PDB file of C-alpha atoms in Angstrom:
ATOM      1  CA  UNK J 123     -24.641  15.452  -3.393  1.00  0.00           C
ATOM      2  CA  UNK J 124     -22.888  15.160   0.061  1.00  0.00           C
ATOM      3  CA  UNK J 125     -23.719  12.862   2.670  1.00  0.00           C
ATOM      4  CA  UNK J 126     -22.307  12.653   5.748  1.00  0.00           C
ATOM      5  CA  UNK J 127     -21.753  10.129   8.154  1.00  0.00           C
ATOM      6  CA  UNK J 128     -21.059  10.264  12.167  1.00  0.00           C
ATOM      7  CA  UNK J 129     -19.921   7.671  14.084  1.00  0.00           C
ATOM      8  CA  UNK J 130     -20.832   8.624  18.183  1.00  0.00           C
ATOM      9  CA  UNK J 131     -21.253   5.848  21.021  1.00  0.00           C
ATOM     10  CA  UNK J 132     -24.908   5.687  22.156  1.00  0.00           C
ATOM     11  CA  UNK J 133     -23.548   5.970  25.661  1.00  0.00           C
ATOM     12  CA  UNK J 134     -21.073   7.338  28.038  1.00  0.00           C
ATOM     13  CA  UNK J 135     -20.420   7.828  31.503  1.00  0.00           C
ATOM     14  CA  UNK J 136     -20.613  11.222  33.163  1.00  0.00           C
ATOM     15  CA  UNK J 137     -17.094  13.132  32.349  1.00  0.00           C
ATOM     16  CA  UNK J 138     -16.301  10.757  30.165  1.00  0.00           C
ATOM     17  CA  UNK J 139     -14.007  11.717  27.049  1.00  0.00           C
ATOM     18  CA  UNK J 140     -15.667   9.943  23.692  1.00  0.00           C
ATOM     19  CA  UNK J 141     -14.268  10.299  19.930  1.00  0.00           C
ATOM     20  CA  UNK J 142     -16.627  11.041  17.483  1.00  0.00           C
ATOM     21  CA  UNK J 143     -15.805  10.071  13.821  1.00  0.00           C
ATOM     22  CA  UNK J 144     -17.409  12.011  10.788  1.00  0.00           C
ATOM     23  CA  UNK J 145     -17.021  11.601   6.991  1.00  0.00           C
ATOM     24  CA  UNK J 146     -18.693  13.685   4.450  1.00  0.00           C
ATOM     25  CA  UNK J 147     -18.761  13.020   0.641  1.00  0.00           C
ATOM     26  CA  UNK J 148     -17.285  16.101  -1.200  1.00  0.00           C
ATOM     27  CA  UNK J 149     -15.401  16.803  -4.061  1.00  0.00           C
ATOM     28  CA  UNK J 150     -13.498  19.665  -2.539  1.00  0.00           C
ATOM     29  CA  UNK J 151     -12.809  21.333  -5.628  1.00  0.00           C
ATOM     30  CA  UNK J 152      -9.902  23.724  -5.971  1.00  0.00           C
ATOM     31  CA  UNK J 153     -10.653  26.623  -8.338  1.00  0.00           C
ATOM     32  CA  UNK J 154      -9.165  25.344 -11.616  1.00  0.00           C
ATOM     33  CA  UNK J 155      -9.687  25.196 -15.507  1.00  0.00           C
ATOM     34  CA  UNK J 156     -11.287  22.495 -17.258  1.00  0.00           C
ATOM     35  CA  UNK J 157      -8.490  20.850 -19.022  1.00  0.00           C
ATOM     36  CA  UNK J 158     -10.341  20.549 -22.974  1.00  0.00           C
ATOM     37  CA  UNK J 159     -12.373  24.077 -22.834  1.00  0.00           C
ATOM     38  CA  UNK J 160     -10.468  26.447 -20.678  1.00  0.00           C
ATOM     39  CA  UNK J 161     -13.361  27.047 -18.670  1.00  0.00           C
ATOM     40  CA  UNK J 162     -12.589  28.192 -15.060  1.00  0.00           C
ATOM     41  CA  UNK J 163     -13.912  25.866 -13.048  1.00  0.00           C
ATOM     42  CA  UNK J 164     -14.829  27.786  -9.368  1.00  0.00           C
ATOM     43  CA  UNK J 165     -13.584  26.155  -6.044  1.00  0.00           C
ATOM     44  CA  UNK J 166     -16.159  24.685  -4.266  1.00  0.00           C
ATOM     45  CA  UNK J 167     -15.090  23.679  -1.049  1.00  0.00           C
ATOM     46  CA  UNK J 168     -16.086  22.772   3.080  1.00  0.00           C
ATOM     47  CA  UNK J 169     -14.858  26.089   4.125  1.00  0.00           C
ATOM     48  CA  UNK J 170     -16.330  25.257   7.755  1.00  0.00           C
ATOM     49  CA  UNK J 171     -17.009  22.367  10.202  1.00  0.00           C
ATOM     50  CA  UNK J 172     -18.849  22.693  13.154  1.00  0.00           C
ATOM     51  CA  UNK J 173     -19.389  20.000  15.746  1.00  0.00           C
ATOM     52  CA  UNK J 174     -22.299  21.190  18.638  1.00  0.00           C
ATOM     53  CA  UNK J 175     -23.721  19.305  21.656  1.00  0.00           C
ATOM     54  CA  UNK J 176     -26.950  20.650  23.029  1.00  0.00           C
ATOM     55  CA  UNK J 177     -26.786  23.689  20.732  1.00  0.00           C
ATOM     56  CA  UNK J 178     -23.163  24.712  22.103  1.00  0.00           C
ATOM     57  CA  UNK J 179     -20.355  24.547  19.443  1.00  0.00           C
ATOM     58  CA  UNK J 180     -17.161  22.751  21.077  1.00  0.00           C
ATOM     59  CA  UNK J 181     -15.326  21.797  18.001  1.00  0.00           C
ATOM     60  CA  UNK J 182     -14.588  24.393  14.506  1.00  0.00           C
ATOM     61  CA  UNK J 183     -12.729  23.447  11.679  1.00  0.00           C
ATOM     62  CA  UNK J 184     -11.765  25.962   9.289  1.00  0.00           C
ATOM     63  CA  UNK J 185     -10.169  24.172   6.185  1.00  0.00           C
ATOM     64  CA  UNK J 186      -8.895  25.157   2.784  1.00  0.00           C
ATOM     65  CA  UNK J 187      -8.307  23.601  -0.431  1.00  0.00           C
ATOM     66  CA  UNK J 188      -5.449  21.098   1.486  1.00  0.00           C
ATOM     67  CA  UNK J 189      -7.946  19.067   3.021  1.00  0.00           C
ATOM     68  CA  UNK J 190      -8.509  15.967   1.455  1.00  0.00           C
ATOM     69  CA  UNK J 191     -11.385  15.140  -0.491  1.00  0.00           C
ATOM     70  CA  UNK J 192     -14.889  13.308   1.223  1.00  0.00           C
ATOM     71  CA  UNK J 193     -13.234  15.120   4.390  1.00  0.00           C
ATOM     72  CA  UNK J 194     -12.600  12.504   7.448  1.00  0.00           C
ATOM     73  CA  UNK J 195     -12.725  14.336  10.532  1.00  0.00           C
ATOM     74  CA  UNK J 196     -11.843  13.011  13.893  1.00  0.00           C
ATOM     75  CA  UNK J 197     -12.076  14.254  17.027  1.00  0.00           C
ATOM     76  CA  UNK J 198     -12.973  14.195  21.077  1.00  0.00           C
ATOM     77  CA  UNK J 199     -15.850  15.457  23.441  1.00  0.00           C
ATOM     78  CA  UNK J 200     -16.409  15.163  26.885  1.00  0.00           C
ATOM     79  CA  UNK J 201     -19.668  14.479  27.925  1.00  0.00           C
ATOM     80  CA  UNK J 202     -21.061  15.623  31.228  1.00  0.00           C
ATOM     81  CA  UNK J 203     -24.986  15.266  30.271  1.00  0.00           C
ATOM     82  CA  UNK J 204     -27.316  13.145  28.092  1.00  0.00           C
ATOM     83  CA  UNK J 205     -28.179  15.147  24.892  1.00  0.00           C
ATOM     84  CA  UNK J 206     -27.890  15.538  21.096  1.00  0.00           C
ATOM     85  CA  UNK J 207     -25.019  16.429  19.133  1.00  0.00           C
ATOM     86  CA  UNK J 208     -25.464  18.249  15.683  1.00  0.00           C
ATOM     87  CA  UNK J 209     -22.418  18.312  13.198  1.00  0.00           C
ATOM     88  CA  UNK J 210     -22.634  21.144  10.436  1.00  0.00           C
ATOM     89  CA  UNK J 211     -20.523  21.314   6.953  1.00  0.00           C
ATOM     90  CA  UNK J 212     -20.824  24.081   4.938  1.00  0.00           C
ATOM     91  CA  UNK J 213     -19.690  24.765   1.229  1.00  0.00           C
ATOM     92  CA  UNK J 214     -18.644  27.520  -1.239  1.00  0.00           C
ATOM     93  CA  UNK J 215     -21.851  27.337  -3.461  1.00  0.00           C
ATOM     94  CA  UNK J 216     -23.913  27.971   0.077  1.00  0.00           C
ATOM     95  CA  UNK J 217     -24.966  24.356   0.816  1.00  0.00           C
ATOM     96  CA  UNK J 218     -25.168  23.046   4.254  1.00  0.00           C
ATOM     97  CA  UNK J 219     -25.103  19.443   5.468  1.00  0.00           C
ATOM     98  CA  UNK J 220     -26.244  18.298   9.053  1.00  0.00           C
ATOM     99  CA  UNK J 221     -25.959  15.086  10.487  1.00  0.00           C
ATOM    100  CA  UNK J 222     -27.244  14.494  14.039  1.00  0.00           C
ATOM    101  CA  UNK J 223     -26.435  11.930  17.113  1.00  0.00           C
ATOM    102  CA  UNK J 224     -28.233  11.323  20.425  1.00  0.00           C
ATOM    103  CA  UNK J 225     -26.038  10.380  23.404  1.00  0.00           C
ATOM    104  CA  UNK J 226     -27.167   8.863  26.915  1.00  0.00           C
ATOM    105  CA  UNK J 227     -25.384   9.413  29.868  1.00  0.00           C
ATOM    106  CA  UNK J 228     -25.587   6.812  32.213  1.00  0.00           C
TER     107      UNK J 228
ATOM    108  CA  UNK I 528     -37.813  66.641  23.812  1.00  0.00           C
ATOM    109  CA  UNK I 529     -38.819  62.884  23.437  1.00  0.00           C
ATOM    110  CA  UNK I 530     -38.072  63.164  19.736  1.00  0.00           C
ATOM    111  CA  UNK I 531     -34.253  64.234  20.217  1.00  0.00           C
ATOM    112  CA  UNK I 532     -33.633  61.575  22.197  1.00  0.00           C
ATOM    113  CA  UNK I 533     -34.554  58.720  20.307  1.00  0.00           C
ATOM    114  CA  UNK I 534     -32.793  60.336  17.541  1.00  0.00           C
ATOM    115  CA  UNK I 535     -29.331  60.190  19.771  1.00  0.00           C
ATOM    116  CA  UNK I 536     -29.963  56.639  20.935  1.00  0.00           C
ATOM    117  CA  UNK I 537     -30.670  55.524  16.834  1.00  0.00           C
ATOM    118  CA  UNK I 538     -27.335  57.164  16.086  1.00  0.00           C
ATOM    119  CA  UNK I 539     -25.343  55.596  18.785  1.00  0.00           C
ATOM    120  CA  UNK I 540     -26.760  52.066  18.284  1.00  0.00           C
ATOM    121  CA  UNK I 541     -26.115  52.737  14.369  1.00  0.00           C
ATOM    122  CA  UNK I 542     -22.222  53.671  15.647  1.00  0.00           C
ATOM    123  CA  UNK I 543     -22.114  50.722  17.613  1.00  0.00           C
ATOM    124  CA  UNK I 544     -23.230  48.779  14.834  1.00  0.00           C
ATOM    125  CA  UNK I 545     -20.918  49.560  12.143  1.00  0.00           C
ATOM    126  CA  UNK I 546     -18.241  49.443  14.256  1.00  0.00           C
ATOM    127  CA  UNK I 547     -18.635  45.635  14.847  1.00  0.00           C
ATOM    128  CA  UNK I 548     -19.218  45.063  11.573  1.00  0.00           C
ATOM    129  CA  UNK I 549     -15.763  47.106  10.556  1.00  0.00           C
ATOM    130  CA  UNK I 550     -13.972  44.920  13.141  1.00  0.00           C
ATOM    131  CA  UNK I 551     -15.662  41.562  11.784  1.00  0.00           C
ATOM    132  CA  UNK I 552     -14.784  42.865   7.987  1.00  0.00           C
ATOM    133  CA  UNK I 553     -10.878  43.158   9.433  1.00  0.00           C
ATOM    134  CA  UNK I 554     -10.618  39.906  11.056  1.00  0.00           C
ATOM    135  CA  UNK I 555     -12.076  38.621   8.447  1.00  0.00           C
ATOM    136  CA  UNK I 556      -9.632  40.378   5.618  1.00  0.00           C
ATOM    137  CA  UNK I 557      -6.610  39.641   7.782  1.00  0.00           C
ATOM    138  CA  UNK I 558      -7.554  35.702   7.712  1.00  0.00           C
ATOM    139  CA  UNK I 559      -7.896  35.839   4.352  1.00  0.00           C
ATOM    140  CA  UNK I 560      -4.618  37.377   4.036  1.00  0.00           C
ATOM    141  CA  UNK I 561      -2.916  34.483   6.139  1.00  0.00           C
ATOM    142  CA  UNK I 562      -4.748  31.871   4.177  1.00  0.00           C
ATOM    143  CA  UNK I 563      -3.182  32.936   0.701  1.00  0.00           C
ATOM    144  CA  UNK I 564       0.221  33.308   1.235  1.00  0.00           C
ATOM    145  CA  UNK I 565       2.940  30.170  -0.324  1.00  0.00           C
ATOM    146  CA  UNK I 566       5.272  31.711   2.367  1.00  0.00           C
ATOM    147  CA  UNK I 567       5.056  29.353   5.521  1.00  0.00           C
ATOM    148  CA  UNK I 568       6.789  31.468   7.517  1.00  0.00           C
ATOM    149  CA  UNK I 569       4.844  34.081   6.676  1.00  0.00           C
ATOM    150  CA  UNK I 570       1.880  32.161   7.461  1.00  0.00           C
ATOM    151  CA  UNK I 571       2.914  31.191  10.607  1.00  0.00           C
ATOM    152  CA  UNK I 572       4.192  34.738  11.527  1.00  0.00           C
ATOM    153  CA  UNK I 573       0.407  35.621  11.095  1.00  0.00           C
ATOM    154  CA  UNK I 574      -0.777  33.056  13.037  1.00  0.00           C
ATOM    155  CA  UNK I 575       0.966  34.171  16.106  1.00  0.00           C
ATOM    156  CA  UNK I 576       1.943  37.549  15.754  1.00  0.00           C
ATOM    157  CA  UNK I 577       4.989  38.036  15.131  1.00  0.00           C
ATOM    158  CA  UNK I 578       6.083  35.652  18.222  1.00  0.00           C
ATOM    159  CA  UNK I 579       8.013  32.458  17.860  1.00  0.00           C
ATOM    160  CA  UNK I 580       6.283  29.323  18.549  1.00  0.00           C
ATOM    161  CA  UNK I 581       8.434  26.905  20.928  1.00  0.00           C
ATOM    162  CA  UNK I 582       9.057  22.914  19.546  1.00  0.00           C
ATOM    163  CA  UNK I 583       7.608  20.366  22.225  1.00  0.00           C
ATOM    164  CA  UNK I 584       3.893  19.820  23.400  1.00  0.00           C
ATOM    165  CA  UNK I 585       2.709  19.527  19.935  1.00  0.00           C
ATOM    166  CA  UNK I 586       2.536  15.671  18.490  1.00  0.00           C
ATOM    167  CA  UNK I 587       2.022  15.241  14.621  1.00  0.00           C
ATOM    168  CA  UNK I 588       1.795  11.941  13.788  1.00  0.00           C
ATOM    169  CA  UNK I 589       1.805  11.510   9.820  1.00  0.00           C
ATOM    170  CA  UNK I 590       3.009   8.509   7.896  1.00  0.00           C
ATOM    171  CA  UNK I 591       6.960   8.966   6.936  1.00  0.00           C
ATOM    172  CA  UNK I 592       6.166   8.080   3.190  1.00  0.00           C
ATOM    173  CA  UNK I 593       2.824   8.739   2.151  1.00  0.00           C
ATOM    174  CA  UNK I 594       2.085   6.975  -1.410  1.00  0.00           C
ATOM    175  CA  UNK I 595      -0.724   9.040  -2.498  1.00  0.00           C
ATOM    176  CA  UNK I 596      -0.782  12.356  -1.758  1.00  0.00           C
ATOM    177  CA  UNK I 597      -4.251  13.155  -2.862  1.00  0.00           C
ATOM    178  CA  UNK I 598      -5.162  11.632   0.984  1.00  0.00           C
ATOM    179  CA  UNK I 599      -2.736  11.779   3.745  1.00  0.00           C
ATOM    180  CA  UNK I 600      -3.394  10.777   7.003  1.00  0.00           C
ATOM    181  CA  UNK I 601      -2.901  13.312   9.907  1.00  0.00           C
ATOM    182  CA  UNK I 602      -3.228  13.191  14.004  1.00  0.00           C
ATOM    183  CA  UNK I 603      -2.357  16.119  15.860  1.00  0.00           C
ATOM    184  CA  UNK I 604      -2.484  16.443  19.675  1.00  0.00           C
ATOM    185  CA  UNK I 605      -1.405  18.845  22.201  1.00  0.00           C
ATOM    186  CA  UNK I 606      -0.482  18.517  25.095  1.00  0.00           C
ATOM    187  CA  UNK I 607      -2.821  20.640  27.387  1.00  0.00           C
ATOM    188  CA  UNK I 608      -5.362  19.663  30.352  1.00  0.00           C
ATOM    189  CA  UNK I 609      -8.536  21.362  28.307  1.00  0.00           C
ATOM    190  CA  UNK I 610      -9.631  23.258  31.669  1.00  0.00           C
ATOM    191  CA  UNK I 611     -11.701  26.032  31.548  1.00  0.00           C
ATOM    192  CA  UNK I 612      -8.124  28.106  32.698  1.00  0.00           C
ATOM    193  CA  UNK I 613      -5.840  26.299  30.232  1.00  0.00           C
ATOM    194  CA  UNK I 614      -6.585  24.977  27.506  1.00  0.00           C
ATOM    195  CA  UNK I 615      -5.628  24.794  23.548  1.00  0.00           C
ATOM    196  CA  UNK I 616      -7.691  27.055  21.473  1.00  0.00           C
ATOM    197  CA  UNK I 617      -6.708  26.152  18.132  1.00  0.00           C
ATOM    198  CA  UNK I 618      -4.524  23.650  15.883  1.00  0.00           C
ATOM    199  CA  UNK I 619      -3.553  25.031  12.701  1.00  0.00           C
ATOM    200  CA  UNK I 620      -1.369  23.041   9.625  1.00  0.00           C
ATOM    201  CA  UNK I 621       0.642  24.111   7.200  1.00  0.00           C
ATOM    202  CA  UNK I 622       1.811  22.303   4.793  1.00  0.00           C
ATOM    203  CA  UNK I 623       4.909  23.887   3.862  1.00  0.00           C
ATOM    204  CA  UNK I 624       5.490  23.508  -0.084  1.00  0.00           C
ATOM    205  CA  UNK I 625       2.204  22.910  -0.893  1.00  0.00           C
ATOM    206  CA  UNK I 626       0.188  25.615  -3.584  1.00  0.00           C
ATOM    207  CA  UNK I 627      -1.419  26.761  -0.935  1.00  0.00           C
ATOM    208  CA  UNK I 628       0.490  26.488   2.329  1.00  0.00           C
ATOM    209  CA  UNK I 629      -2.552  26.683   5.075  1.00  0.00           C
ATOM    210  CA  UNK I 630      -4.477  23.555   4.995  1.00  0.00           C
ATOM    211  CA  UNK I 631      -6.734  23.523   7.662  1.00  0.00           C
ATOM    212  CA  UNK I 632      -7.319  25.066  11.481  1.00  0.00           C
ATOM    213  CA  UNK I 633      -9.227  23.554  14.106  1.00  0.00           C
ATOM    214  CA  UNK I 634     -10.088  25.273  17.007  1.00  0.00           C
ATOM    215  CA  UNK I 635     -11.103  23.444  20.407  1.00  0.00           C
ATOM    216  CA  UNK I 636     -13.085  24.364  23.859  1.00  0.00           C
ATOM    217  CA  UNK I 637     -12.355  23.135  26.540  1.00  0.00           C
ATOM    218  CA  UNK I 638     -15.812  20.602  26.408  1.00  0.00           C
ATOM    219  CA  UNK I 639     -13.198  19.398  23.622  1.00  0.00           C
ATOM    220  CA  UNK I 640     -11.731  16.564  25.998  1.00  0.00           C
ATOM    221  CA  UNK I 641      -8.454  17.076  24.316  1.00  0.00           C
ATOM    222  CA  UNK I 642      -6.881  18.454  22.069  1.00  0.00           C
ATOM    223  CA  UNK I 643      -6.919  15.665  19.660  1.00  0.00           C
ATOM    224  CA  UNK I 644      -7.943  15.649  16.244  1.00  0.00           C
ATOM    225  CA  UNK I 645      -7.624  13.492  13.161  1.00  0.00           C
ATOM    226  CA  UNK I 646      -8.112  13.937   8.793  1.00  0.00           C
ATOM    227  CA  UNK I 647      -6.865  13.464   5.989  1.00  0.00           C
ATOM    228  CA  UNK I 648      -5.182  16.010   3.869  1.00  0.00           C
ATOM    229  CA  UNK I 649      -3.749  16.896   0.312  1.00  0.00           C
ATOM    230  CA  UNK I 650       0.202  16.981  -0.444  1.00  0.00           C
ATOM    231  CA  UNK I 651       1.579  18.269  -3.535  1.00  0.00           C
ATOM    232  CA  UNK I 652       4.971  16.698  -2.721  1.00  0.00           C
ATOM    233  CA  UNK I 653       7.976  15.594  -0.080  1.00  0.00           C
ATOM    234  CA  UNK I 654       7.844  18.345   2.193  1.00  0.00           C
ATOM    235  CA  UNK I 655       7.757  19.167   6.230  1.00  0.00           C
ATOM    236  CA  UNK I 656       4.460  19.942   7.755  1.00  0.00           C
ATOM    237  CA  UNK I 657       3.881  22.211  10.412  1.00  0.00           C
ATOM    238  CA  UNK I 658       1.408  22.259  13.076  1.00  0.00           C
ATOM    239  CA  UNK I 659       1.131  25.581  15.336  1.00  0.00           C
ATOM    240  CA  UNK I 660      -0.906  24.951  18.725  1.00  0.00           C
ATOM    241  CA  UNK I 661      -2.043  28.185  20.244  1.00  0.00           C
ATOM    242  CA  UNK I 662      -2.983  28.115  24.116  1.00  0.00           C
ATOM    243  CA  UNK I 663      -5.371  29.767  26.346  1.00  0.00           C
ATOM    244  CA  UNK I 664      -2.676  31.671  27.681  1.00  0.00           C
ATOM    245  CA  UNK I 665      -1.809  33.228  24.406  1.00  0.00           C
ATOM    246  CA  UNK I 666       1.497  30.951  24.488  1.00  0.00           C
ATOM    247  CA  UNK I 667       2.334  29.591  20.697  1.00  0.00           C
ATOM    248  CA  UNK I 668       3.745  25.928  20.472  1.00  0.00           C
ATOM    249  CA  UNK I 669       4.566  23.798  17.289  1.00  0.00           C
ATOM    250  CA  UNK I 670       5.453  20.391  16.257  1.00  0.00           C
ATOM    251  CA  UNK I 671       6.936  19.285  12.473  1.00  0.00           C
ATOM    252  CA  UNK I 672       7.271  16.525  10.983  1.00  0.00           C
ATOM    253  CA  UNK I 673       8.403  15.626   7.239  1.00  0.00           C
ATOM    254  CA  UNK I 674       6.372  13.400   4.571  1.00  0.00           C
ATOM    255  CA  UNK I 675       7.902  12.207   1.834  1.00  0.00           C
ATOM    256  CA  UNK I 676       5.120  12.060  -1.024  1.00  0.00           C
ATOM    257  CA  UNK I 677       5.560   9.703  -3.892  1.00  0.00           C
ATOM    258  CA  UNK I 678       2.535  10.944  -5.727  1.00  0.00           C
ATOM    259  CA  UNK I 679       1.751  14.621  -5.460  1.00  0.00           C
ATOM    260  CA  UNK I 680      -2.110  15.123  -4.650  1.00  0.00           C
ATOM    261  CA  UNK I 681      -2.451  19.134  -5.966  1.00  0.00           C
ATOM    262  CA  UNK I 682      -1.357  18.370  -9.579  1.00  0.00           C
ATOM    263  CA  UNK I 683      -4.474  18.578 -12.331  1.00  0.00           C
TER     264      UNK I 683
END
């Protein structure tokens, strides 16, 4: 099972740019064979990260087997208005993980 | 009269219709494409279209050796003011001798702040890693930087 984890100040000034942080436990498995059996083993992968604030997407990743696995993900936002951000990771056997964050501007 | 008409309306929405979904199927195909290739340059070719990036505005910061390669740090900012005008509308890295070449694309708004993001990625060995910036105004940029890996992170 995945779980994620966001890191996101509780507040921020108006305009201000903030870094969020976000981890997410995953095995990011390349498709592969098992080495005793020979079974193929199917990748199962984040294929897509999205980061939203208020509903509005402002941040997509779109990664492949490269990216390491229990992806770390850092990145900026800048905030103009209190709100809630939602982050989204989404696999190749159809899961989804959210993880949400409330931000005040003061 | 009445009947007629709602039958040309149904059609047209129906052409409508399929045609988005033919366009999403291509983009869609043609990404694909991109994302299997072990060519770099072919990769990159796809990214911007045929155009060649310029060196400069693009910073990779990545550690010079890296002793695991199953996790390997990464920063990558661009240079851009993230205005609603001009801004960068997506990062993407390539890791050049890696199985797979295309590791990973971010793409940014300009609510982004910057054009700043950092993870951790896989490398199969020593090798240079591209990052290709593309900007609002269609302009391609790209910084490079090489890694030498003393434990390959692909290999089973």
């Amino acid at each position: 099972m995945a779980k994620a984890r966001v890191k996101v100040p509780k507040k921020a000034k108006k305009g201000e740019i903030i870094t969020i942080k976000t981890l997410i436990k995953h095995k990011m498995q390349r498709a592969t064979k098992d080495k005793k059996t020979g079974k193929p083993i199917p990748r199962n992968i984040i294929h897509t990260f999205e980061a939203k604030f208020n509903g509005k997407p402002f941040l997509i990743g779109e990664w492949d087997t490269g990216v390491s696995a229990n992806p770390y993900c850092a990145f900026t936002h800048r905030v103009n208005e209190s709100g809630e951000y939602e982050f989204v990771w989404k696999d190749d056997a159809g899961q989804t993980y959210t993880a949400k964050a409330k931000i005040e501007v003061a | 009269m009445n009947e007629v008409r709602i039958k040309v309306i149904d059609r047209r929405e129906f052409l409508v219709t399929s045609g988005a979904a033919i366009a999403a199927l291509t983009a869609l195909t043609s990404g694909a494409l991109a994302r299997e290739t072990k060519d770099p340059t072919k990769l990159l070719q796809e990214i911007t279209g045929g155009a060649a990036p310029t060196e400069g505005k693009v910073k990779l910061e990545m550690p010079e050796i890296a002793e695991n390669g199953a996790t390997v740090p990464v920063k990558v900012s661009v240079d851009s003011p993230m205005t609603d005008k001009d801004y960068c509308e997506s990062v993407t890295l390539i890791a050049t001798k890696n199985p797979s070449v295309y590791v990973c694309a971010f793409k940014f708004t300009p609510d982004s702040g910057k054009a700043w993001v950092s993870t951790r990625i896989r490398m199969a060995q020593t090798q240079e890693v591209w990052a290709v910036a593309k900007m609002s105004d269609g302009k391609f940029y790209i910084g490079k930087t090489t890694v030498k890996v003393t434990i390959g992170g692909c290999g089973g």
